[in-house]
Every structure is written in C-alpha cells, then in structure tokens.
Short mmCIF file of C-alpha atoms in Angstrom, two decimals:
data_model
loop_
_atom_site.label_atom_id
_atom_site.label_comp_id
_atom_site.label_asym_id
_atom_site.label_seq_id
_atom_site.Cartn_x
_atom_site.Cartn_y
_atom_site.Cartn_z
CA UNK A 29 96.27 103.53 112.78
CA UNK A 30 95.51 107.09 111.65
CA UNK A 31 97.77 106.62 108.63
CA UNK A 32 95.76 103.60 107.49
CA UNK A 33 92.49 105.46 108.03
CA UNK A 34 93.76 108.41 105.99
CA UNK A 35 94.89 105.95 103.32
CA UNK A 36 91.38 104.41 103.18
CA UNK A 37 89.91 107.84 102.66
CA UNK A 38 92.47 108.79 99.99
CA UNK A 39 92.01 105.56 98.01
CA UNK A 40 88.22 105.73 98.31
CA UNK A 41 88.16 109.22 96.81
CA UNK A 42 90.80 108.30 94.22
CA UNK A 43 88.63 105.41 93.00
CA UNK A 44 85.36 107.35 93.32
CA UNK A 45 83.82 104.95 95.83
CA UNK A 46 81.09 106.17 98.13
CA UNK A 47 81.08 104.88 101.69
CA UNK A 48 77.98 102.82 100.81
CA UNK A 49 79.72 101.19 97.85
CA UNK A 50 82.83 100.35 99.84
CA UNK A 51 80.96 98.90 102.82
CA UNK A 52 78.33 96.97 100.86
CA UNK A 53 77.98 93.64 102.66
CA UNK A 54 80.80 94.36 105.14
CA UNK A 55 79.50 96.77 107.73
CA UNK A 56 77.22 99.74 108.05
CA UNK A 57 78.17 102.92 106.18
CA UNK A 58 77.95 104.77 109.48
CA UNK A 59 80.69 102.54 110.90
CA UNK A 60 83.04 103.47 108.03
CA UNK A 61 82.18 107.10 108.63
CA UNK A 62 83.14 106.71 112.30
CA UNK A 63 86.38 105.00 111.26
CA UNK A 64 87.26 107.81 108.83
CA UNK A 65 86.47 110.39 111.53
CA UNK A 66 88.65 108.61 114.09
CA UNK A 67 85.69 107.76 116.33
CA UNK A 68 86.01 103.99 115.92
CA UNK A 69 88.67 101.51 114.85
CA UNK A 70 88.26 98.51 112.54
CA UNK A 71 89.56 95.04 113.30
CA UNK A 72 92.23 93.47 111.08
CA UNK A 73 89.74 91.44 109.05
CA UNK A 74 87.78 94.56 108.11
CA UNK A 75 91.00 96.45 107.30
CA UNK A 76 92.16 93.62 105.02
CA UNK A 77 88.77 93.39 103.30
CA UNK A 78 88.54 97.13 102.71
CA UNK A 79 92.10 97.18 101.36
CA UNK A 80 91.18 94.33 99.02
CA UNK A 81 88.15 96.26 97.73
CA UNK A 82 90.45 99.22 97.14
CA UNK A 83 92.80 96.96 95.10
CA UNK A 84 95.60 97.23 97.65
CA UNK A 85 97.76 94.16 98.33
CA UNK A 86 96.99 92.62 101.72
CA UNK A 87 100.62 92.92 102.85
CA UNK A 88 100.87 96.62 101.93
CA UNK A 89 100.71 97.63 105.61
CA UNK A 90 102.16 94.40 106.99
CA UNK A 91 105.21 96.12 108.47
CA UNK A 92 103.55 99.35 109.54
CA UNK A 93 103.47 99.98 113.30
CA UNK A 94 102.53 103.06 115.21
CA UNK A 95 104.82 104.39 117.92
CA UNK A 96 102.42 102.97 120.51
CA UNK A 97 102.40 99.53 118.88
CA UNK A 98 106.19 99.52 118.65
CA UNK A 99 106.44 100.96 122.21
CA UNK A 100 108.83 103.70 121.08
CA UNK A 101 109.16 106.79 123.24
#
C-alpha cells in the first residue's frame, strides 16, 4: 500500500494538484493528508477515483500486491 500512497503523492506534485483540489467532492483534505502520511488507508473506490483524477488508468495497479497481501515470507 505504501507504494500506491507514494505514487499518489508523486503524481499530485507532478500535476501541481493541491490536496484540496484532488479531494474536492471525494473526501476531506485532512483524510488525504493522513493517507499520504501513512496514518490512514483508503478503500479501493477512493484509490480508483484518485487515480482517475490523476489521469492514471484504473488497472495500473491491478496486479500490485504487497508481501502481506501475497502472504510471502
């Protein structure tokens, strides 16, 4: 999940979006701040919507799994 969060942050800065602009109508800006700081985690719908606003294809992370999700030791 951290990779996706870092990607949000990178794309947001790359496209000169503020947190307010990116979250307009989706969630509170403070929630995105908590996500970017690793204090909270978004659900899949919010991830997909944010990726869409950042002009990223919805299947870009379709095959990404963390070690925990894949249960790899």
